[in-house]
Short mmCIF file of C-alpha atoms and ligand atoms in Angstrom, two decimals:
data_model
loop_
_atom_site.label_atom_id
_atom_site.label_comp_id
_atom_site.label_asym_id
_atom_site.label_seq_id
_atom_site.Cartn_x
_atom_site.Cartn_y
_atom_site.Cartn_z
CA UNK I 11 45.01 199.83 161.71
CA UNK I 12 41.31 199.33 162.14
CA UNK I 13 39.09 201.73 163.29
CA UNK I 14 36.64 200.74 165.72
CA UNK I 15 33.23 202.17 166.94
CA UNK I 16 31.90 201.44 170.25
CA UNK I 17 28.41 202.01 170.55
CA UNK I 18 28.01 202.30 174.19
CA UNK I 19 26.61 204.92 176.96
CA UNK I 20 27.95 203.57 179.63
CA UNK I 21 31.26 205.20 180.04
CA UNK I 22 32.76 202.81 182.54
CA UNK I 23 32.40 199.78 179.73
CA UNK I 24 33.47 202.17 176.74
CA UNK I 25 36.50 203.51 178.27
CA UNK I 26 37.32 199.83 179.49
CA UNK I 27 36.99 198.74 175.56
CA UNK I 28 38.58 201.45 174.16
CA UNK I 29 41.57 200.89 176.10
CA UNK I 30 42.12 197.23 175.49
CA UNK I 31 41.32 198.10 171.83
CA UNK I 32 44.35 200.85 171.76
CA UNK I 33 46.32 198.31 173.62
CA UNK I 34 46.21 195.90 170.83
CA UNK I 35 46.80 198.37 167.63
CA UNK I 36 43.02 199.57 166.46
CA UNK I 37 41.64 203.18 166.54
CA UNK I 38 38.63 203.07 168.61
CA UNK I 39 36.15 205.83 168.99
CA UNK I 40 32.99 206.01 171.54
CA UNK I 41 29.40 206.95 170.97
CA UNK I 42 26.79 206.66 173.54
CA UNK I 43 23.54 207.30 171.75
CA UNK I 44 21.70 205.84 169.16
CA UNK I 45 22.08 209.19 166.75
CA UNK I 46 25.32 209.81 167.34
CA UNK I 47 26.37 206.20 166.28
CA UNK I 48 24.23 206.39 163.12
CA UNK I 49 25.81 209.31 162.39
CA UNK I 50 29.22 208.15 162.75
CA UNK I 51 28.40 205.07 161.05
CA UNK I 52 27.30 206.54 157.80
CA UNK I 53 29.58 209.75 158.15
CA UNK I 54 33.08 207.65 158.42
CA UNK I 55 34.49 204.65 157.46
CA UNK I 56 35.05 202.27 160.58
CA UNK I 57 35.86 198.73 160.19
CA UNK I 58 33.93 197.26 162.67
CA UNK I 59 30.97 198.46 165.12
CA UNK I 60 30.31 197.07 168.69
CA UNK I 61 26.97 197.81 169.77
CA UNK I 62 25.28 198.32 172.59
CA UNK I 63 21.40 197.63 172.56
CA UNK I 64 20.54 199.35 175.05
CA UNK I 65 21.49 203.11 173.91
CA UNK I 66 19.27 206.22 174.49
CA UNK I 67 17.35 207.86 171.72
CA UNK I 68 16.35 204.64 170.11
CA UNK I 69 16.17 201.07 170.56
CA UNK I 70 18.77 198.88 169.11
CA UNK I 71 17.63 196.97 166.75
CA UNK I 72 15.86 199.51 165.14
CA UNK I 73 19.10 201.29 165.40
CA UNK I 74 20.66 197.45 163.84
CA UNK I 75 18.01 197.73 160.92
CA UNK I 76 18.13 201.67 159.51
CA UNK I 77 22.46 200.79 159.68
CA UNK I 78 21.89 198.26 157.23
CA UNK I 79 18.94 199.77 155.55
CA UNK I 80 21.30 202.46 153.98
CA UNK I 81 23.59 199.87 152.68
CA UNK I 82 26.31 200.09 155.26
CA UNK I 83 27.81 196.73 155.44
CA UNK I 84 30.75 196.88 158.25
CA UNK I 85 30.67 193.90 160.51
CA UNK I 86 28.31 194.45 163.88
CA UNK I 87 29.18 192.79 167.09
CA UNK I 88 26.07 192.93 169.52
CA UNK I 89 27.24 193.65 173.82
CA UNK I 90 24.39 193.72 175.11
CA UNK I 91 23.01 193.07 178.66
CA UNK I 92 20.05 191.53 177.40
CA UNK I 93 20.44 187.51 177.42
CA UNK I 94 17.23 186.67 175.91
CA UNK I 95 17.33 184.03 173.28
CA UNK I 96 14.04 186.54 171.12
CA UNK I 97 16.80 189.04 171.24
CA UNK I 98 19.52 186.95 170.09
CA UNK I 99 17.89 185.81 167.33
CA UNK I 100 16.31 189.17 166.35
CA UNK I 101 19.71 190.77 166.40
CA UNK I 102 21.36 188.47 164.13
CA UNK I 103 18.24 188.42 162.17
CA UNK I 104 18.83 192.45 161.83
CA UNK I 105 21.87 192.00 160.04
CA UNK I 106 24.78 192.01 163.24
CA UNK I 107 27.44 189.46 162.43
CA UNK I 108 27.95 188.75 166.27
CA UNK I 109 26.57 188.98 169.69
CA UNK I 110 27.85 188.63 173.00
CA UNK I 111 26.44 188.82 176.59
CA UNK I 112 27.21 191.21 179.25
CA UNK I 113 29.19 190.73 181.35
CA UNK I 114 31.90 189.80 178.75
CA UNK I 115 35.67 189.34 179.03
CA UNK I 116 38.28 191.75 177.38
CA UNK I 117 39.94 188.91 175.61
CA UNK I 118 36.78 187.18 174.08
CA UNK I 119 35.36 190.28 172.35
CA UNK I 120 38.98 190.96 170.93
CA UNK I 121 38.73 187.40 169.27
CA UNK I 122 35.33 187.73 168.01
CA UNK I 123 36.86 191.60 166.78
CA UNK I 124 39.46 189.98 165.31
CA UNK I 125 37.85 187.37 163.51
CA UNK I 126 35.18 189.47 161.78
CA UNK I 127 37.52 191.90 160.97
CA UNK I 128 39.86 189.43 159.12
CA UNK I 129 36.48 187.52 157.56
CA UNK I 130 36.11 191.30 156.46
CA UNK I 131 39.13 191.36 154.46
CA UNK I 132 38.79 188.18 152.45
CA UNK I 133 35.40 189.06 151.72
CA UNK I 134 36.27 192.89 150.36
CA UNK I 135 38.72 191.15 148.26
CA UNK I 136 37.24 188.28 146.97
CA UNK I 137 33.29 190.20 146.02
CA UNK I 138 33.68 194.08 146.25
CA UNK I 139 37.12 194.82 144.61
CA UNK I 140 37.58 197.25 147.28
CA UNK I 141 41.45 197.76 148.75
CA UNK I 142 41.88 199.74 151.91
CA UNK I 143 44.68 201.15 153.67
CA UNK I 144 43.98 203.67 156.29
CA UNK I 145 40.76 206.28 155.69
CA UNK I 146 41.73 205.64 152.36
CA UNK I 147 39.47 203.31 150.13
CA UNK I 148 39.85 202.28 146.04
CA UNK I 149 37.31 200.88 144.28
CA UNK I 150 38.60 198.58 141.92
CA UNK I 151 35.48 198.62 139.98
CA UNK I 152 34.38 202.24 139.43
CA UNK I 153 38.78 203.40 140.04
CA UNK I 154 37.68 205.48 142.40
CA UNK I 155 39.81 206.36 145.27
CA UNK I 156 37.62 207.37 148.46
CA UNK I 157 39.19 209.45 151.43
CA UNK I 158 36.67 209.68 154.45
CA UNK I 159 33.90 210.32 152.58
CA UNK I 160 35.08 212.26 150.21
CA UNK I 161 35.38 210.97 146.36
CA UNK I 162 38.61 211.22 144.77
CA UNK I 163 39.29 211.29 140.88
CA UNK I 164 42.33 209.78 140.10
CA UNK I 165 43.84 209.55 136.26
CA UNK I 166 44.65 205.89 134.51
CA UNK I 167 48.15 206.30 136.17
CA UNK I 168 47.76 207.20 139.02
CA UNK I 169 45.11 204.41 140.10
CA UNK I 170 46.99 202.22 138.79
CA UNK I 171 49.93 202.92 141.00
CA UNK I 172 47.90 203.44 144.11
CA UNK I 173 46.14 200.18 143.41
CA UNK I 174 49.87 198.68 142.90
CA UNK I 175 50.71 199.75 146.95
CA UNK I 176 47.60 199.19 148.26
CA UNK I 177 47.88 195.72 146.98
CA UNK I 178 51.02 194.86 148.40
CA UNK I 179 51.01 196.68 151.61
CA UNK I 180 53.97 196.68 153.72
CA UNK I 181 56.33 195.66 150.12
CA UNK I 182 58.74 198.46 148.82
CA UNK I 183 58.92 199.01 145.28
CA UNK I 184 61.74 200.61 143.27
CA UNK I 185 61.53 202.94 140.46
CA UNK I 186 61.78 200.49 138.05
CA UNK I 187 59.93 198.58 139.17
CA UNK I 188 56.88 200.49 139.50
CA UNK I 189 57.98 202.00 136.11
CA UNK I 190 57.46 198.43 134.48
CA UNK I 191 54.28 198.18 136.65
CA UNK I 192 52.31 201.05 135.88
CA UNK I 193 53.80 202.18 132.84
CA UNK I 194 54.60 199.15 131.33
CA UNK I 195 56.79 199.97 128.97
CA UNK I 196 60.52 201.34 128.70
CA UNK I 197 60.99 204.46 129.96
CA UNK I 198 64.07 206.44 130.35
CA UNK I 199 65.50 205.18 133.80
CA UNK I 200 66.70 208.94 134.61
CA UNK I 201 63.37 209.87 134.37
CA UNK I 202 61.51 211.44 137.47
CA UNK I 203 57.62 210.84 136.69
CA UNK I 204 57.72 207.92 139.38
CA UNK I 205 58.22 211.03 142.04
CA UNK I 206 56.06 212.77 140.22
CA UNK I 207 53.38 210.65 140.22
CA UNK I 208 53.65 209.79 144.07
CA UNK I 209 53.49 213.72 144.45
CA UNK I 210 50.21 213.29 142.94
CA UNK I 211 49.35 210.81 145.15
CA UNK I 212 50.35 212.26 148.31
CA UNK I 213 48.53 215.31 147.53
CA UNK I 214 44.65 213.81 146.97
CA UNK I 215 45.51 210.59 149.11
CA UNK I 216 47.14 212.42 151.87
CA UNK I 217 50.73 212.78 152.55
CA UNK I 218 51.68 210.32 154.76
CA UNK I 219 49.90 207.19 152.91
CA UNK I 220 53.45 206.46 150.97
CA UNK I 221 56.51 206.95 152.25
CA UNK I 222 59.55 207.13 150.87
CA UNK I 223 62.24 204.09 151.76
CA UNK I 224 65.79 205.56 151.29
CA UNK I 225 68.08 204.29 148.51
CA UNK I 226 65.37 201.66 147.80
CA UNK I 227 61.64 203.11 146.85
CA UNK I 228 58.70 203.39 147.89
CA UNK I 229 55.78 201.85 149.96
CA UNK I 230 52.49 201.74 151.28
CA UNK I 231 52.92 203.07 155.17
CA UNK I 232 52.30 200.45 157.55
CA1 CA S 317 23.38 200.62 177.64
#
């Protein structure tokens, strides 16, 4: 589930996105000034920003530039009314991935969402070692777990098992198997530290991130 910021202060057009968004399974949430969305930008973890240009309290591509000034690197679609070519160019210049002219159509932005969003993923995997599921981010690099934007210490083990789920989302793993996995060794089948250990998890990850599959294991909630 992706979460999705729409930069936008006309309500009309951000209720109209937000809708089809919700309609096709992302989280989308609405700012209509330039503050606001920097804010929300460097305060959360979205997946994806549409932006407006023309938003009150400062001009857009300055708004485009101090984003990716401090670092943030989620993928930028441009809607903007403006058709120029200068601004076109300047905008992808500025660091946006994307930009598309108003007026648009529904289903065209949710292609061009789509598509960044999956480029996204390869990219994450393939140069920044990062896994996400949720608000909930591990860095494969530093084993750090991040939720929001709150740091999260996690021991050997329990990294190691998170990084096992968040690797394989959607696939349920037994006991055992996650026994072999993490601990890598033979351990007494009776024993209960699997549970344990997903208690752990569920506590600084948040509860609902694994659930339980009866008779069969566990796995990363979908
Ligand atoms: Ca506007």
């Amino acid at each position: 589930m992706s979460h999705i910021l729409i930069a936008e202060d006309e309500s009309r057009i951000a209720v109209f996105i937000e809708k089809g968004l919700k309609a096709n399974g992302f989280t989308p949430c609405i700012a209509a000034d330039a503050n606001e969305t920097l804010r929300m930008v460097l305060g959360n973890h979205f997946d994806l920003l549409i932006l407006d240009l023309g938003l009150p309290g400062k001009d857009g591509l300055s708004l485009l530039q101090e984003i990716r000034g401090q670092g943030e690197e989620l993928p930028i679609i441009i809607l903007t009314a403006r058709d120029d070519i200068n601004d076109k160019v300047a905008g992808l210049e500025g660091g946006a991935d994307d930009y598309m002219t108003k007026p648009f159509r529904f289903e065209e932005l949710l292609v061009r969402v789509r598509l960044r969003l999956r480029n996204r993923q390869v990219t994450q995997v393939k140069e920044d070692r990062i896994l996400k599921a949720h608000n909930v981010v591990l860095d494969l690099r530093t084993r750090k777990a991040r939720v929001g934007d709150q740091i999260i210490d996690l021991a050997t083990r329990e990294f190691a098992l998170a990084e096992t789920f968040f690797s394989h989302p959607g696939q349920v793993f037994s006991r055992e198997q996650l026994l072999d996995r993490v601990w890598g060794y033979d351990y007494d089948p009776g024993s209960n530290i699997v549970d344990v250990y997903i208690g752990y998890l569920r506590k600084k990850l948040g509860s609902n991130l694994i659930e339980t599959v009866r008779g069969m294991g566990y796995r990363l909630r979908q």
